[in-house]
Amino acid sequence: MASIQQLKQISTQVRRDIVRMVSAAGSGHPGGSMSSADVLTALYFGEMNHDPATWRRDGAGQDAFILSAGHIAPVYYSVLARAGYFPLSELGTLRKFGSILQGHPSVRKGLKGVFQPSGSLGQGLSAAAGIALGKKLSGDPNRVWVLCGDGESEEGQIWEAGMFAIHHHLDNLVAMTDWNGQQIDGPVAEVAGEGDLKAKWEAWGWRVIVADAHDFEAILKAYEEAKKGLGTGVPTMILWRSDMGHGVDFMAGTHKWHGKAPSAEQCEEALRQLGETPLGDY
């Protein structure tokens, strides 16, 4: 397990990867990718049971992770590459014709580490719940993780999957929501007014944890708390209080960087703010 200092270095490098990837591609989704960088770094380098060397798409014998909010693929790809699932050099091919790194995660080219293609919002929690039930039925003690967006949580399928998970007592399922308050058209509260997600998930009967998405001590504590759900017959939802575009001042806290690529000059300024790490750029 990586130390908090190591996690900070990895997440900073992941943010550098995101900015460079999206800028080079000329398109992509940096905002939510930046807000989820710390959470996914801590998951892959500090909590989840996984091994790139023995990874199989059926997920047997390891934890499984599903990215429901598929548009934040840049953070997913960076974390997978930094964890050893494929060469770092592939990050430079984001969204290019023929690349394994499409704008949304795909399994068509056998991308290692990806269990489920995602792009149409709202579907990932259903897939994760199905995998969790499969693990229950096969006696696999490992867990299933899924990351959703708060804007995505306007989709009815999210709530249908939530009902399914309760009904089937999927205590091996840990769902997470990037609760940054922003979506493509503006603040979530102004677009659909989905209100208090904590109260809503609790009303469904889920265990709910609310934590700071940019404090590694809080993140690791939330993951430790999530373990207590095993054996209860109740799935867990972690609501991550996050800041869209976190780490770069002109990207932070606004929906305007939901799906906008930084120019070359903006990329350089973002990299300057983030600072270099011993890990190095791809």
Coordinates of C-alpha atoms in Angstrom, one line a residue:
M1 CA 0.0 0.0 0.0
A2 CA 1.3 3.4 -1.0
S3 CA 2.0 6.0 1.7
I4 CA 0.0 9.2 1.8
Q5 CA 3.0 11.1 0.4
Q6 CA 3.3 8.6 -2.4
L7 CA -0.5 8.9 -3.1
K8 CA -0.1 12.6 -3.3
Q9 CA 2.7 12.3 -5.9
I10 CA 0.7 9.8 -7.9
S11 CA -2.4 11.9 -8.0
T12 CA -0.5 15.0 -9.0
Q13 CA 1.1 13.0 -11.8
V14 CA -2.3 11.7 -12.8
R15 CA -3.6 15.3 -13.1
R16 CA -0.6 16.1 -15.2
D17 CA -1.4 13.2 -17.4
I18 CA -5.1 14.3 -17.7
V19 CA -4.2 17.9 -18.7
R20 CA -1.6 16.7 -21.3
M21 CA -3.8 14.0 -22.7
V22 CA -6.9 16.2 -23.2
S23 CA -4.8 19.1 -24.6
A24 CA -3.0 16.9 -27.1
A25 CA -6.3 15.3 -28.2
G26 CA -8.0 18.6 -28.6
S27 CA -11.1 17.2 -26.9
G28 CA -12.1 15.3 -23.8
H29 CA -13.4 15.8 -20.2
P30 CA -10.8 17.2 -17.8
G31 CA -13.1 18.7 -15.1
G32 CA -14.6 15.5 -13.6
S33 CA -11.3 13.6 -14.3
M34 CA -9.5 16.1 -12.1
S35 CA -12.1 16.0 -9.3
S36 CA -11.8 12.2 -9.2
A37 CA -8.0 11.8 -9.4
D38 CA -7.4 11.5 -5.6
V39 CA -10.2 9.0 -5.1
L40 CA -9.1 6.7 -7.9
T41 CA -5.5 7.0 -6.9
A42 CA -6.2 5.9 -3.4
L43 CA -8.5 3.1 -4.7
Y44 CA -5.9 1.6 -7.0
F45 CA -2.8 2.2 -5.0
G46 CA -4.1 1.9 -1.5
E47 CA -7.3 -0.1 -1.2
M48 CA -8.5 -2.3 -4.0
N49 CA -7.4 -5.9 -4.4
H50 CA -6.2 -6.1 -8.0
D51 CA -3.1 -7.3 -9.9
P52 CA -2.5 -6.3 -13.6
A53 CA -0.4 -9.5 -14.1
T54 CA -3.3 -11.8 -13.4
W55 CA -6.2 -9.6 -14.4
R56 CA -9.1 -11.3 -16.2
R57 CA -12.2 -9.6 -17.6
D58 CA -14.4 -12.0 -15.7
G59 CA -13.1 -10.4 -12.5
A60 CA -12.6 -13.7 -10.8
G61 CA -10.3 -13.6 -7.7
Q62 CA -9.9 -9.8 -7.6
D63 CA -11.9 -6.7 -6.9
A64 CA -13.6 -5.2 -10.0
F65 CA -14.0 -1.5 -10.8
I66 CA -16.6 0.0 -13.1
L67 CA -16.4 3.6 -14.3
S68 CA -20.1 4.5 -14.8
A69 CA -19.3 8.2 -15.7
G70 CA -17.4 7.1 -18.8
H71 CA -16.7 10.6 -20.1
I72 CA -14.0 10.9 -17.3
A73 CA -12.0 8.3 -19.1
P74 CA -8.7 10.3 -18.9
V75 CA -8.4 9.8 -15.2
Y76 CA -9.2 6.1 -15.5
Y77 CA -6.7 5.6 -18.3
S78 CA -3.9 7.4 -16.4
V79 CA -4.5 5.4 -13.2
L80 CA -4.6 2.1 -15.1
A81 CA -1.4 3.0 -16.9
R82 CA 0.4 4.1 -13.7
A83 CA -0.8 0.9 -12.0
G84 CA 0.8 -1.2 -14.8
Y85 CA -2.1 -2.3 -16.9
F86 CA -0.6 -1.0 -20.2
P87 CA 2.4 1.1 -21.2
L88 CA 2.4 4.7 -20.2
S89 CA 3.2 5.7 -23.8
E90 CA -0.4 4.7 -24.8
L91 CA -1.6 7.8 -22.9
G92 CA -0.3 9.9 -25.7
T93 CA -2.8 8.3 -28.1
L94 CA -6.0 9.4 -26.4
R95 CA -8.9 9.7 -28.8
K96 CA -6.7 9.1 -31.8
F97 CA -8.0 6.9 -34.7
G98 CA -7.2 3.3 -33.9
S99 CA -6.1 3.9 -30.3
I100 CA -7.1 1.6 -27.5
L101 CA -7.9 4.7 -25.5
Q102 CA -11.2 5.9 -26.9
G103 CA -13.1 8.9 -25.6
H104 CA -15.1 6.5 -23.5
P105 CA -13.8 3.2 -22.2
S106 CA -14.2 0.4 -24.6
V107 CA -13.4 -3.3 -24.6
R108 CA -13.3 -3.8 -28.3
K109 CA -9.6 -3.7 -28.5
G110 CA -9.1 -5.8 -25.4
L111 CA -8.1 -2.8 -23.2
K112 CA -6.6 -4.4 -20.0
G113 CA -8.2 -3.4 -16.8
V114 CA -11.6 -2.4 -18.2
F115 CA -14.4 -4.8 -17.3
Q116 CA -17.3 -2.8 -18.9
P117 CA -17.5 -0.3 -21.7
S118 CA -19.2 2.9 -20.6
G119 CA -20.4 6.1 -22.1
S120 CA -24.2 6.2 -21.9
L121 CA -24.7 7.6 -18.4
G122 CA -26.6 5.7 -15.8
Q123 CA -25.6 2.1 -16.8
G124 CA -22.5 1.5 -14.7
L125 CA -24.2 0.9 -11.4
S126 CA -26.4 -1.8 -13.0
A127 CA -23.3 -3.5 -14.4
A128 CA -21.5 -3.3 -11.0
A129 CA -24.5 -4.7 -9.2
G130 CA -24.7 -7.6 -11.7
I131 CA -21.0 -8.4 -11.2
A132 CA -21.4 -8.2 -7.4
L133 CA -24.3 -10.6 -7.5
G134 CA -22.2 -12.9 -9.7
K135 CA -19.4 -12.9 -7.1
K136 CA -21.9 -13.7 -4.4
L137 CA -23.3 -16.7 -6.4
S138 CA -19.8 -18.0 -7.2
G139 CA -18.4 -17.6 -3.6
D140 CA -15.9 -15.0 -4.6
P141 CA -15.2 -12.9 -1.5
N142 CA -13.9 -9.8 -3.4
R143 CA -15.7 -6.6 -3.8
V144 CA -17.0 -4.5 -6.7
W145 CA -16.5 -0.8 -7.0
V146 CA -18.2 1.7 -9.2
L147 CA -17.8 5.5 -9.7
C148 CA -20.9 7.5 -10.8
G149 CA -21.3 11.3 -11.3
D150 CA -23.8 13.5 -9.5
G151 CA -25.2 14.8 -12.8
E152 CA -25.4 11.2 -13.9
S153 CA -27.5 10.4 -10.8
E154 CA -30.4 12.2 -12.5
E155 CA -30.7 9.0 -14.6
G156 CA -33.5 6.7 -13.4
Q157 CA -31.4 3.6 -14.1
I158 CA -29.1 4.6 -11.2
W159 CA -32.1 4.4 -8.8
E160 CA -33.3 1.1 -10.3
A161 CA -29.9 -0.4 -9.8
G162 CA -29.9 0.9 -6.2
M163 CA -33.2 -0.9 -5.6
F164 CA -31.8 -4.1 -7.1
A165 CA -28.7 -4.0 -4.9
I166 CA -30.7 -3.6 -1.7
H167 CA -33.1 -6.4 -2.8
H168 CA -30.2 -8.8 -3.4
H169 CA -28.2 -7.8 -0.2
L170 CA -25.1 -6.8 -2.2
D171 CA -22.9 -5.9 0.7
N172 CA -19.9 -6.6 -1.6
L173 CA -20.8 -3.5 -3.7
V174 CA -19.3 -0.2 -2.9
A175 CA -20.7 2.6 -5.1
M176 CA -19.2 6.1 -5.2
T177 CA -20.5 9.4 -6.4
D178 CA -18.3 12.3 -7.5
W179 CA -20.4 15.0 -5.8
N180 CA -18.8 18.0 -7.3
G181 CA -22.1 19.8 -8.0
Q182 CA -21.4 20.4 -11.7
Q183 CA -22.5 18.9 -14.9
I184 CA -22.3 19.8 -18.6
D185 CA -25.1 22.4 -18.6
G186 CA -24.2 24.1 -15.3
P187 CA -24.6 23.5 -11.5
V188 CA -26.5 20.3 -10.8
A189 CA -28.7 22.2 -8.4
E190 CA -29.9 24.4 -11.2
V191 CA -30.3 21.7 -13.9
A192 CA -32.4 19.1 -12.0
G193 CA -32.2 20.0 -8.3
E194 CA -31.5 16.5 -7.2
G195 CA -31.2 17.7 -3.6
D196 CA -29.6 15.8 -0.8
L197 CA -28.1 12.6 -2.2
K198 CA -27.2 11.4 1.3
A199 CA -30.8 11.4 2.5
K200 CA -31.9 9.8 -0.8
W201 CA -29.5 6.9 -0.6
E202 CA -30.2 6.4 3.1
A203 CA -34.0 6.3 2.3
W204 CA -33.3 3.4 0.0
G205 CA -31.6 1.6 2.8
W206 CA -28.0 2.0 1.7
R207 CA -25.1 2.6 4.1
V208 CA -23.9 6.1 3.2
I209 CA -20.5 7.7 3.9
V210 CA -19.7 11.3 3.0
A211 CA -16.0 12.3 2.7
D212 CA -13.6 14.9 1.3
A213 CA -12.4 13.7 -2.1
H214 CA -9.2 15.7 -1.8
D215 CA -7.9 14.7 1.6
F216 CA -6.1 11.3 1.5
E217 CA -6.6 10.7 5.2
A218 CA -10.3 11.2 4.8
I219 CA -10.4 9.0 1.6
L220 CA -8.6 6.1 3.3
K221 CA -10.8 6.4 6.4
A222 CA -13.9 6.2 4.1
Y223 CA -12.5 3.1 2.4
E224 CA -11.9 1.6 5.9
E225 CA -15.4 2.4 6.9
A226 CA -16.7 0.8 3.7
K227 CA -15.2 -2.5 4.7
K228 CA -17.6 -2.6 7.6
G229 CA -20.4 -3.2 5.2
L230 CA -19.3 -6.7 4.4
G231 CA -21.5 -9.2 6.2
T232 CA -24.3 -6.6 6.8
G233 CA -26.3 -7.5 3.7
V234 CA -26.3 -3.8 2.8
P235 CA -24.5 -2.1 -0.1
T236 CA -22.4 1.1 0.6
M237 CA -22.4 4.4 -1.1
I238 CA -19.5 6.9 -0.7
L239 CA -20.4 10.4 -1.6
W240 CA -17.2 12.3 -2.4
R241 CA -17.4 16.0 -1.8
S242 CA -15.2 17.2 -4.6
D243 CA -14.2 20.2 -6.7
M244 CA -14.5 19.9 -10.4
G245 CA -11.1 20.7 -12.0
H246 CA -9.4 20.4 -8.7
G247 CA -5.7 21.3 -8.8
V248 CA -5.7 24.1 -11.4
D249 CA -7.2 27.4 -10.4
F250 CA -8.8 28.4 -13.7
M251 CA -10.5 25.0 -14.0
A252 CA -11.7 24.6 -10.5
G253 CA -15.3 24.8 -9.4
T254 CA -16.9 25.4 -12.7
H255 CA -18.9 23.3 -15.3
K256 CA -17.1 25.2 -18.1
W257 CA -14.3 22.6 -18.0
H258 CA -16.6 19.6 -18.0
G259 CA -15.8 18.9 -21.6
K260 CA -13.3 21.5 -22.8
A261 CA -9.7 20.9 -23.9
P262 CA -7.1 23.4 -22.6
S263 CA -5.0 25.2 -25.3
A264 CA -1.3 24.7 -25.4
E265 CA -0.8 27.8 -23.3
Q266 CA -3.4 26.8 -20.8
C267 CA -1.8 23.3 -20.6
E268 CA 1.5 24.8 -19.8
E269 CA 0.0 27.0 -17.1
A270 CA -1.9 24.0 -15.6
L271 CA 1.3 22.0 -15.5
R272 CA 3.2 24.8 -13.8
Q273 CA 0.5 25.0 -11.1
L274 CA 0.5 21.3 -10.6
G275 CA 4.3 21.0 -10.4
E276 CA 6.5 18.1 -11.4
T277 CA 6.8 14.7 -9.6
P278 CA 9.5 12.1 -9.4
L279 CA 7.3 9.8 -11.5
G280 CA 7.7 11.9 -14.7
D281 CA 5.5 12.6 -17.6
Y282 CA 4.6 9.9 -20.1

